[in-house]
PDB file of C-alpha atoms and ligand atoms in Angstrom:
ATOM      1  CA  MET A  19       0.683  25.078   2.891  1.00 79.00           C
ATOM      2  CA  ARG A  20       1.368  22.017   5.046  1.00 96.00           C
ATOM      3  CA  THR A  21       2.236  22.706   9.036  1.00 96.00           C
ATOM      4  CA  THR A  22       5.282  21.444  10.206  1.00 98.00           C
ATOM      5  CA  TYR A  23       4.836  18.582  12.993  1.00 98.00           C
ATOM      6  CA  VAL A  24       7.306  17.796  15.136  1.00 98.00           C
ATOM      7  CA  ALA A  25       6.450  14.767  17.575  1.00 98.00           C
ATOM      8  CA  GLY A  26       8.278  13.095  20.463  1.00 98.00           C
ATOM      9  CA  ASN A  27       8.524   9.773  20.892  1.00 98.00           C
ATOM     10  CA  TRP A  28       9.608   8.778  24.225  1.00 98.00           C
ATOM     11  CA  LYS A  29       9.541   5.004  24.193  1.00 98.00           C
ATOM     12  CA  MET A  30       9.925   3.397  26.988  1.00 98.00           C
ATOM     13  CA  ASN A  31      12.162   6.281  29.015  1.00 98.00           C
ATOM     14  CA  MET A  32      12.065   8.842  31.604  1.00 98.00           C
ATOM     15  CA  ASP A  33      10.606   8.467  35.314  1.00 98.00           C
ATOM     16  CA  ARG A  34       8.338  10.587  37.216  1.00 98.00           C
ATOM     17  CA  GLU A  35      10.496  13.367  38.040  1.00 98.00           C
ATOM     18  CA  GLY A  36      12.438  13.661  34.682  1.00 98.00           C
ATOM     19  CA  THR A  37       9.013  14.030  33.021  1.00 98.00           C
ATOM     20  CA  VAL A  38       7.647  16.883  34.975  1.00 98.00           C
ATOM     21  CA  ALA A  39      10.888  18.700  35.015  1.00 98.00           C
ATOM     22  CA  LEU A  40      11.131  18.053  30.794  1.00 98.00           C
ATOM     23  CA  VAL A  41       7.245  18.491  30.152  1.00 98.00           C
ATOM     24  CA  LYS A  42       7.162  21.818  32.462  1.00 98.00           C
ATOM     25  CA  GLU A  43      10.061  23.161  30.162  1.00 98.00           C
ATOM     26  CA  LEU A  44       8.898  22.246  27.340  1.00 98.00           C
ATOM     27  CA  VAL A  45       5.839  23.932  27.794  1.00 98.00           C
ATOM     28  CA  ALA A  46       7.785  27.378  28.901  1.00 98.00           C
ATOM     29  CA  GLN A  47       9.977  26.932  26.398  1.00 98.00           C
ATOM     30  CA  LEU A  48       7.469  26.158  23.115  1.00 98.00           C
ATOM     31  CA  LYS A  49       4.341  28.672  24.013  1.00 96.00           C
ATOM     32  CA  ASN A  50       5.729  30.535  21.138  1.00 96.00           C
ATOM     33  CA  CYS A  51       6.403  27.915  18.762  1.00 97.00           C
ATOM     34  CA  LYS A  52       4.825  28.118  15.345  1.00 96.00           C
ATOM     35  CA  ASN A  53       5.118  24.750  14.670  1.00 98.00           C
ATOM     36  CA  LYS A  54       2.700  21.446  15.534  1.00 98.00           C
ATOM     37  CA  VAL A  55       4.411  19.868  18.435  1.00 98.00           C
ATOM     38  CA  MET A  56       3.245  16.246  19.780  1.00 99.00           C
ATOM     39  CA  ILE A  57       4.886  14.475  22.943  1.00 99.00           C
ATOM     40  CA  ALA A  58       4.317  10.847  23.427  1.00 99.00           C
ATOM     41  CA  PRO A  59       5.200   9.617  27.141  1.00 98.00           C
ATOM     42  CA  PRO A  60       4.623   6.202  27.956  1.00 98.00           C
ATOM     43  CA  PHE A  61       1.216   5.308  29.358  1.00 98.00           C
ATOM     44  CA  VAL A  62       2.204   5.420  32.551  1.00 98.00           C
ATOM     45  CA  TYR A  63       2.359   8.863  32.544  1.00 98.00           C
ATOM     46  CA  LEU A  64       0.128  10.065  30.455  1.00 98.00           C
ATOM     47  CA  ASP A  65      -2.353  11.120  33.055  1.00 98.00           C
ATOM     48  CA  LEU A  66       0.790  13.378  34.911  1.00 98.00           C
ATOM     49  CA  VAL A  67       1.795  14.672  31.206  1.00 98.00           C
ATOM     50  CA  SER A  68      -2.140  15.182  30.599  1.00 98.00           C
ATOM     51  CA  GLN A  69      -2.321  17.859  33.517  1.00 98.00           C
ATOM     52  CA  LEU A  70       0.999  19.367  32.670  1.00 98.00           C
ATOM     53  CA  VAL A  71       0.201  20.275  29.315  1.00 98.00           C
ATOM     54  CA  LYS A  72      -3.698  21.064  29.456  1.00 97.00           C
ATOM     55  CA  GLY A  73      -4.288  24.421  27.976  1.00 97.00           C
ATOM     56  CA  THR A  74      -1.134  24.630  26.340  1.00 98.00           C
ATOM     57  CA  ASN A  75       0.266  24.030  22.446  1.00 97.00           C
ATOM     58  CA  ILE A  76       1.747  20.711  23.051  1.00 98.00           C
ATOM     59  CA  LEU A  77      -0.687  17.935  22.169  1.00 98.00           C
ATOM     60  CA  LEU A  78      -0.455  14.649  23.973  1.00 98.00           C
ATOM     61  CA  GLY A  79       0.070  11.196  22.305  1.00 99.00           C
ATOM     62  CA  ALA A  80       0.173   7.680  22.898  1.00 98.00           C
ATOM     63  CA  GLN A  81       2.656   5.199  21.857  1.00 98.00           C
ATOM     64  CA  ASN A  82       0.061   2.726  20.656  1.00 98.00           C
ATOM     65  CA  CYS A  83      -3.398   1.162  21.518  1.00 98.00           C
ATOM     66  CA  ALA A  84      -5.440  -1.443  21.552  1.00 98.00           C
ATOM     67  CA  ALA A  85      -7.248  -2.612  18.359  1.00 97.00           C
ATOM     68  CA  THR A  86     -10.240  -3.690  20.301  1.00 96.00           C
ATOM     69  CA  ASP A  87     -12.746  -1.824  22.923  1.00 94.00           C
ATOM     70  CA  ASN A  88     -12.759  -2.752  26.825  1.00 94.00           C
ATOM     71  CA  GLY A  89     -12.922  -5.987  27.872  1.00 96.00           C
ATOM     72  CA  ALA A  90     -11.071  -8.954  28.876  1.00 97.00           C
ATOM     73  CA  HIS A  91      -7.677  -7.953  26.662  1.00 97.00           C
ATOM     74  CA  THR A  92      -5.187  -8.523  29.615  1.00 97.00           C
ATOM     75  CA  GLY A  93      -2.414  -5.554  29.569  1.00 97.00           C
ATOM     76  CA  GLU A  94      -3.830  -3.724  26.827  1.00 98.00           C
ATOM     77  CA  ILE A  95      -4.902   0.262  27.082  1.00 98.00           C
ATOM     78  CA  SER A  96      -7.991   0.734  24.884  1.00 98.00           C
ATOM     79  CA  VAL A  97      -8.840   4.107  22.703  1.00 98.00           C
ATOM     80  CA  ALA A  98     -11.693   4.940  25.086  1.00 98.00           C
ATOM     81  CA  MET A  99      -9.425   4.827  28.481  1.00 98.00           C
ATOM     82  CA  LEU A 100      -6.699   7.290  25.949  1.00 98.00           C
ATOM     83  CA  LYS A 101      -9.565   9.809  25.202  1.00 98.00           C
ATOM     84  CA  ASP A 102     -10.184   9.737  28.971  1.00 98.00           C
ATOM     85  CA  LEU A 103      -6.838  10.796  29.938  1.00 98.00           C
ATOM     86  CA  GLY A 104      -7.208  13.859  26.995  1.00 98.00           C
ATOM     87  CA  VAL A 105      -5.027  11.815  24.465  1.00 98.00           C
ATOM     88  CA  GLN A 106      -5.521  13.408  21.077  1.00 98.00           C
ATOM     89  CA  VAL A 107      -3.200  11.401  18.691  1.00 98.00           C
ATOM     90  CA  VAL A 108      -1.688   7.842  18.669  1.00 98.00           C
ATOM     91  CA  ILE A 109       1.093   6.674  17.404  1.00 98.00           C
ATOM     92  CA  LEU A 110       0.892   3.172  15.094  1.00 98.00           C
ATOM     93  CA  GLY A 111       2.877   1.040  13.323  1.00 98.00           C
ATOM     94  CA  HIS A 112       6.290   1.456  14.702  1.00 98.00           C
ATOM     95  CA  SER A 113       8.835  -0.443  13.483  1.00 97.00           C
ATOM     96  CA  GLU A 114       9.427  -1.936  17.166  1.00 97.00           C
ATOM     97  CA  ARG A 115       5.768  -2.686  17.551  1.00 98.00           C
ATOM     98  CA  ARG A 116       5.940  -4.644  14.349  1.00 97.00           C
ATOM     99  CA  TYR A 117       9.218  -6.077  14.599  1.00 96.00           C
ATOM    100  CA  GLU A 118       9.950  -6.592  18.480  1.00 96.00           C
ATOM    101  CA  PHE A 119       6.292  -7.518  18.905  1.00 97.00           C
ATOM    102  CA  GLY A 120       4.941  -8.738  15.425  1.00 97.00           C
ATOM    103  CA  GLU A 121       2.305  -6.376  15.221  1.00 98.00           C
ATOM    104  CA  CYS A 122       1.383  -7.259  11.404  1.00 98.00           C
ATOM    105  CA  ASP A 123      -0.340  -4.469   8.863  1.00 97.00           C
ATOM    106  CA  GLU A 124      -3.909  -6.303   9.432  1.00 98.00           C
ATOM    107  CA  LEU A 125      -3.343  -5.622  13.216  1.00 98.00           C
ATOM    108  CA  ILE A 126      -1.798  -1.888  12.489  1.00 98.00           C
ATOM    109  CA  ASN A 127      -4.875  -1.364  10.409  1.00 98.00           C
ATOM    110  CA  MET A 128      -7.417  -2.370  13.149  1.00 98.00           C
ATOM    111  CA  LYS A 129      -5.804   0.060  15.132  1.00 98.00           C
ATOM    112  CA  VAL A 130      -5.560   2.693  12.798  1.00 98.00           C
ATOM    113  CA  THR A 131      -9.521   2.799  12.048  1.00 98.00           C
ATOM    114  CA  ARG A 132     -10.397   1.992  15.749  1.00 98.00           C
ATOM    115  CA  ALA A 133      -8.478   5.476  17.047  1.00 98.00           C
ATOM    116  CA  LEU A 134      -9.737   7.538  14.069  1.00 98.00           C
ATOM    117  CA  ALA A 135     -13.046   5.978  14.396  1.00 97.00           C
ATOM    118  CA  ALA A 136     -12.828   7.419  17.856  1.00 97.00           C
ATOM    119  CA  GLY A 137     -11.726  10.814  17.181  1.00 97.00           C
ATOM    120  CA  LEU A 138      -8.327  10.214  17.986  1.00 98.00           C
ATOM    121  CA  ASP A 139      -5.564  11.853  15.309  1.00 98.00           C
ATOM    122  CA  VAL A 140      -3.342   9.204  14.286  1.00 98.00           C
ATOM    123  CA  ILE A 141       0.649   9.075  13.053  1.00 99.00           C
ATOM    124  CA  ILE A 142       1.416   5.932  11.153  1.00 98.00           C
ATOM    125  CA  CYS A 143       4.988   4.796  10.847  1.00 98.00           C
ATOM    126  CA  ILE A 144       5.909   3.032   7.460  1.00 98.00           C
ATOM    127  CA  GLY A 145       9.643   2.192   6.454  1.00 98.00           C
ATOM    128  CA  GLU A 146      11.892  -0.419   5.056  1.00 97.00           C
ATOM    129  CA  LEU A 147      14.854  -2.695   6.808  1.00 96.00           C
ATOM    130  CA  LEU A 148      17.839  -2.624   5.699  1.00 93.00           C
ATOM    131  CA  ALA A 149      17.854  -5.588   3.517  1.00 94.00           C
ATOM    132  CA  GLN A 150      14.683  -4.278   1.796  1.00 96.00           C
ATOM    133  CA  ARG A 151      16.562  -0.836   0.679  1.00 94.00           C
ATOM    134  CA  GLU A 152      19.401  -3.020  -0.480  1.00 92.00           C
ATOM    135  CA  VAL A 153      17.762  -5.063  -3.056  1.00 96.00           C
ATOM    136  CA  GLY A 154      15.850  -1.764  -4.275  1.00 96.00           C
ATOM    137  CA  ARG A 155      12.348  -2.477  -2.524  1.00 97.00           C
ATOM    138  CA  ALA A 156      12.280   0.428  -0.425  1.00 97.00           C
ATOM    139  CA  GLU A 157       9.660   2.103  -2.208  1.00 98.00           C
ATOM    140  CA  LYS A 158       7.122  -1.008  -2.580  1.00 98.00           C
ATOM    141  CA  VAL A 159       7.812  -2.009   1.426  1.00 98.00           C
ATOM    142  CA  CYS A 160       6.356   1.587   2.210  1.00 98.00           C
ATOM    143  CA  GLU A 161       3.713   1.215  -0.135  1.00 98.00           C
ATOM    144  CA  ARG A 162       2.078  -2.025   1.249  1.00 98.00           C
ATOM    145  CA  GLN A 163       2.351  -0.493   4.416  1.00 98.00           C
ATOM    146  CA  LEU A 164       0.367   2.602   3.009  1.00 98.00           C
ATOM    147  CA  ASN A 165      -2.079   0.679   1.152  1.00 98.00           C
ATOM    148  CA  SER A 166      -2.873  -1.769   4.364  1.00 98.00           C
ATOM    149  CA  ALA A 167      -2.938   0.643   6.951  1.00 98.00           C
ATOM    150  CA  LEU A 168      -5.310   2.903   5.386  1.00 98.00           C
ATOM    151  CA  MET A 169      -7.836   0.477   4.168  1.00 98.00           C
ATOM    152  CA  GLY A 170     -11.406   1.614   5.248  1.00 98.00           C
ATOM    153  CA  VAL A 171     -10.265   5.039   6.146  1.00 98.00           C
ATOM    154  CA  SER A 172     -12.119   7.746   4.266  1.00 98.00           C
ATOM    155  CA  LYS A 173     -10.674  11.031   2.711  1.00 97.00           C
ATOM    156  CA  GLU A 174     -12.714  12.839   5.074  1.00 97.00           C
ATOM    157  CA  GLN A 175     -10.934  10.437   8.216  1.00 98.00           C
ATOM    158  CA  LEU A 176      -7.538  11.244   6.282  1.00 98.00           C
ATOM    159  CA  SER A 177      -7.359  15.127   7.584  1.00 97.00           C
ATOM    160  CA  HIS A 178      -6.500  13.201  11.118  1.00 98.00           C
ATOM    161  CA  VAL A 179      -3.733  11.505   9.650  1.00 98.00           C
ATOM    162  CA  THR A 180      -0.134  12.065   9.697  1.00 98.00           C
ATOM    163  CA  ILE A 181       2.349   9.280   7.577  1.00 98.00           C
ATOM    164  CA  ALA A 182       6.016   9.015   9.506  1.00 98.00           C
ATOM    165  CA  TYR A 183       8.762   7.625   7.484  1.00 98.00           C
ATOM    166  CA  GLU A 184      11.172   5.903   9.318  1.00 97.00           C
ATOM    167  CA  PRO A 185      13.646   3.783   7.544  1.00 96.00           C
ATOM    168  CA  VAL A 186      14.213   0.985  10.140  1.00 94.00           C
ATOM    169  CA  TRP A 187      17.935   0.939   9.641  1.00 92.00           C
ATOM    170  CA  ALA A 188      18.142   4.346  11.069  1.00 92.00           C
ATOM    171  CA  ILE A 189      15.946   4.261  14.179  1.00 88.00           C
ATOM    172  CA  GLY A 190      18.685   4.771  17.059  1.00 83.00           C
ATOM    173  CA  THR A 191      21.338   3.977  15.243  1.00 87.00           C
ATOM    174  CA  GLY A 192      22.839   7.482  14.350  1.00 84.00           C
ATOM    175  CA  LYS A 193      22.570   6.613  10.713  1.00 83.00           C
ATOM    176  CA  THR A 194      20.615   8.968   9.313  1.00 83.00           C
ATOM    177  CA  ALA A 195      19.017   8.453   5.572  1.00 87.00           C
ATOM    178  CA  THR A 196      20.522  11.428   3.382  1.00 94.00           C
ATOM    179  CA  PRO A 197      17.932  14.178   3.278  1.00 96.00           C
ATOM    180  CA  GLU A 198      17.954  13.100  -0.765  1.00 96.00           C
ATOM    181  CA  ASP A 199      16.443   9.450   0.316  1.00 95.00           C
ATOM    182  CA  ALA A 200      14.356  10.518   2.818  1.00 96.00           C
ATOM    183  CA  GLN A 201      12.860  13.413  -0.164  1.00 98.00           C
ATOM    184  CA  GLN A 202      12.641  10.137  -2.529  1.00 97.00           C
ATOM    185  CA  ILE A 203      10.604   8.070  -0.294  1.00 98.00           C
ATOM    186  CA  HIS A 204       8.679  10.948   1.260  1.00 98.00           C
ATOM    187  CA  SER A 205       7.477  12.133  -2.660  1.00 98.00           C
ATOM    188  CA  TYR A 206       6.835   8.576  -3.188  1.00 98.00           C
ATOM    189  CA  ALA A 207       4.329   8.015  -0.406  1.00 98.00           C
ATOM    190  CA  ARG A 208       2.759  10.989  -1.267  1.00 98.00           C
ATOM    191  CA  LYS A 209       1.993   9.718  -5.019  1.00 98.00           C
ATOM    192  CA  VAL A 210       0.613   6.522  -3.194  1.00 98.00           C
ATOM    193  CA  ILE A 211      -1.732   8.387  -1.769  1.00 98.00           C
ATOM    194  CA  ALA A 212      -2.647  10.509  -4.663  1.00 98.00           C
ATOM    195  CA  LYS A 213      -3.467   7.253  -6.221  1.00 98.00           C
ATOM    196  CA  MET A 214      -5.201   6.082  -3.292  1.00 98.00           C
ATOM    197  CA  TYR A 215      -7.273   9.210  -2.817  1.00 98.00           C
ATOM    198  CA  ASP A 216      -6.938  11.835  -4.868  1.00 98.00           C
ATOM    199  CA  GLN A 217      -4.166  15.190  -5.248  1.00 98.00           C
ATOM    200  CA  GLU A 218      -5.594  16.999  -2.971  1.00 97.00           C
ATOM    201  CA  ALA A 219      -5.401  14.612  -0.379  1.00 98.00           C
ATOM    202  CA  ALA A 220      -1.695  13.566  -1.114  1.00 98.00           C
ATOM    203  CA  ASP A 221      -0.934  17.292  -1.288  1.00 98.00           C
ATOM    204  CA  ASN A 222      -1.974  17.835   2.343  1.00 98.00           C
ATOM    205  CA  ILE A 223      -1.281  15.303   4.083  1.00 98.00           C
ATOM    206  CA  ILE A 224       2.006  15.761   6.491  1.00 98.00           C
ATOM    207  CA  ILE A 225       4.708  13.312   6.011  1.00 98.00           C
ATOM    208  CA  GLN A 226       7.377  13.423   8.846  1.00 98.00           C
ATOM    209  CA  TYR A 227      10.755  11.985   8.842  1.00 97.00           C
ATOM    210  CA  GLY A 228      12.210   9.583  11.736  1.00 96.00           C
ATOM    211  CA  GLY A 229      15.210   7.880  12.316  1.00 95.00           C
ATOM    212  CA  SER A 230      18.006   9.784  14.135  1.00 93.00           C
ATOM    213  CA  MET A 231      17.072  12.750  13.487  1.00 95.00           C
ATOM    214  CA  ASN A 232      19.039  15.523  15.748  1.00 96.00           C
ATOM    215  CA  VAL A 233      19.987  19.268  16.249  1.00 96.00           C
ATOM    216  CA  LYS A 234      22.700  18.433  13.474  1.00 96.00           C
ATOM    217  CA  ASN A 235      20.754  16.899  10.741  1.00 96.00           C
ATOM    218  CA  TYR A 236      17.138  18.425  10.986  1.00 97.00           C
ATOM    219  CA  LYS A 237      17.418  21.724   8.866  1.00 97.00           C
ATOM    220  CA  GLU A 238      18.731  19.691   6.021  1.00 97.00           C
ATOM    221  CA  LEU A 239      16.183  17.406   6.194  1.00 97.00           C
ATOM    222  CA  LEU A 240      13.173  19.878   6.863  1.00 97.00           C
ATOM    223  CA  ALA A 241      14.049  21.703   4.236  1.00 97.00           C
ATOM    224  CA  GLN A 242      13.427  18.790   1.535  1.00 98.00           C
ATOM    225  CA  SER A 243       9.711  19.900  -0.154  1.00 97.00           C
ATOM    226  CA  ASP A 244       8.048  16.604   0.921  1.00 98.00           C
ATOM    227  CA  VAL A 245       9.754  16.597   4.625  1.00 98.00           C
ATOM    228  CA  ASP A 246       7.023  18.162   6.792  1.00 98.00           C
ATOM    229  CA  GLY A 247       8.194  17.685  10.256  1.00 98.00           C
ATOM    230  CA  GLY A 248      10.091  14.853  12.521  1.00 98.00           C
ATOM    231  CA  LEU A 249       8.922  11.978  14.579  1.00 98.00           C
ATOM    232  CA  ILE A 250      11.849  12.174  17.171  1.00 98.00           C
ATOM    233  CA  GLY A 251      13.005   9.147  19.894  1.00 97.00           C
ATOM    234  CA  GLY A 252      16.257   9.807  21.009  1.00 97.00           C
ATOM    235  CA  ALA A 253      16.376  13.809  21.181  1.00 98.00           C
ATOM    236  CA  SER A 254      13.234  14.020  22.295  1.00 98.00           C
ATOM    237  CA  LEU A 255      14.175  13.206  25.650  1.00 98.00           C
ATOM    238  CA  LYS A 256      15.716  16.319  26.231  1.00 98.00           C
ATOM    239  CA  ALA A 257      14.952  19.353  26.236  1.00 98.00           C
ATOM    240  CA  GLU A 258      17.888  21.213  24.534  1.00 98.00           C
ATOM    241  CA  THR A 259      18.163  18.636  21.480  1.00 98.00           C
ATOM    242  CA  PHE A 260      14.024  19.055  20.979  1.00 98.00           C
ATOM    243  CA  ILE A 261      13.248  22.532  21.103  1.00 98.00           C
ATOM    244  CA  PRO A 262      15.521  23.280  18.683  1.00 98.00           C
ATOM    245  CA  ILE A 263      13.830  20.844  16.120  1.00 98.00           C
ATOM    246  CA  CYS A 264       9.955  21.731  17.663  1.00 98.00           C
ATOM    247  CA  ASN A 265      11.207  25.060  16.067  1.00 97.00           C
ATOM    248  CA  GLY A 266      12.138  23.841  12.533  1.00 90.00           C
TER     249      GLY A 266
HETATM  250  P1  PGA B 969      15.265   7.700  16.870  1.00 72.05           P
HETATM  251  O1  PGA B 969      14.179   7.329  17.046  1.00 72.05           O
HETATM  252  O2  PGA B 969      15.219   9.491  17.041  1.00 72.05           O
HETATM  253  O3  PGA B 969      15.894   7.732  17.978  1.00 72.05           O
HETATM  254  O4  PGA B 969      16.218   7.293  15.839  1.00 72.05           O
HETATM  255  C1  PGA B 969      12.770   7.608  16.244  1.00 72.05           C
HETATM  256  C2  PGA B 969      11.609   6.750  16.389  1.00 72.05           C
HETATM  257  O5  PGA B 969      12.039   5.539  16.401  1.00 72.05           O
HETATM  258  O6  PGA B 969      10.236   7.180  16.101  1.00 72.05           O
END
């Protein structure tokens, strides 16, 4: 049985005061949550959130990391720095990083292998553009992204990897993939993992759905047999919209 895993990707949102209020509420209200929950605030609030979630069942995530070790890399944040702050998970390959900041498959793979080698868990985001879906290439795009992101990742390390299927056209747009669309790609991604590793690895890997998941649609999405959780953007910014999804 795979655990349900719900992660909140705050992106470039919130301020110090809102962060403290939201995290305190999540800590209080999720203390008996049976699912795995992670929140990924902006880098500048990681230290603050780290203090607030210490000793609780909420995992601390970062939204990105550098592909290189400490050194002369202006503006970058290394995995060592993240670990120093108590970060346990890093989100990599998000479509906003791919398309807004030009991150290619090769760079994402460098980040994945570096984070795993440092002992961090990773969430690898994959997903097709609308134009790719319209010409029937959604599965192939996701397969290429998985093959590339996981290059050099051992089966043992794969237990520290979560996949997030996020169709790019559904992110922050209010358009959600239908539960059937999500299920189709999730099941395909699992087959890709079986091909790359083996059936056991495929059966065990957690595959989250992301893209306008909210209080209205999460139940139907999570009811799909290969949808094991969610990577939540907009709805993770308020306790009343995030907590119900966390409780799944
Ligand atoms: P959204 O973002 O829930 O606001 O669509 C999801 C994500 O990008 O991780």
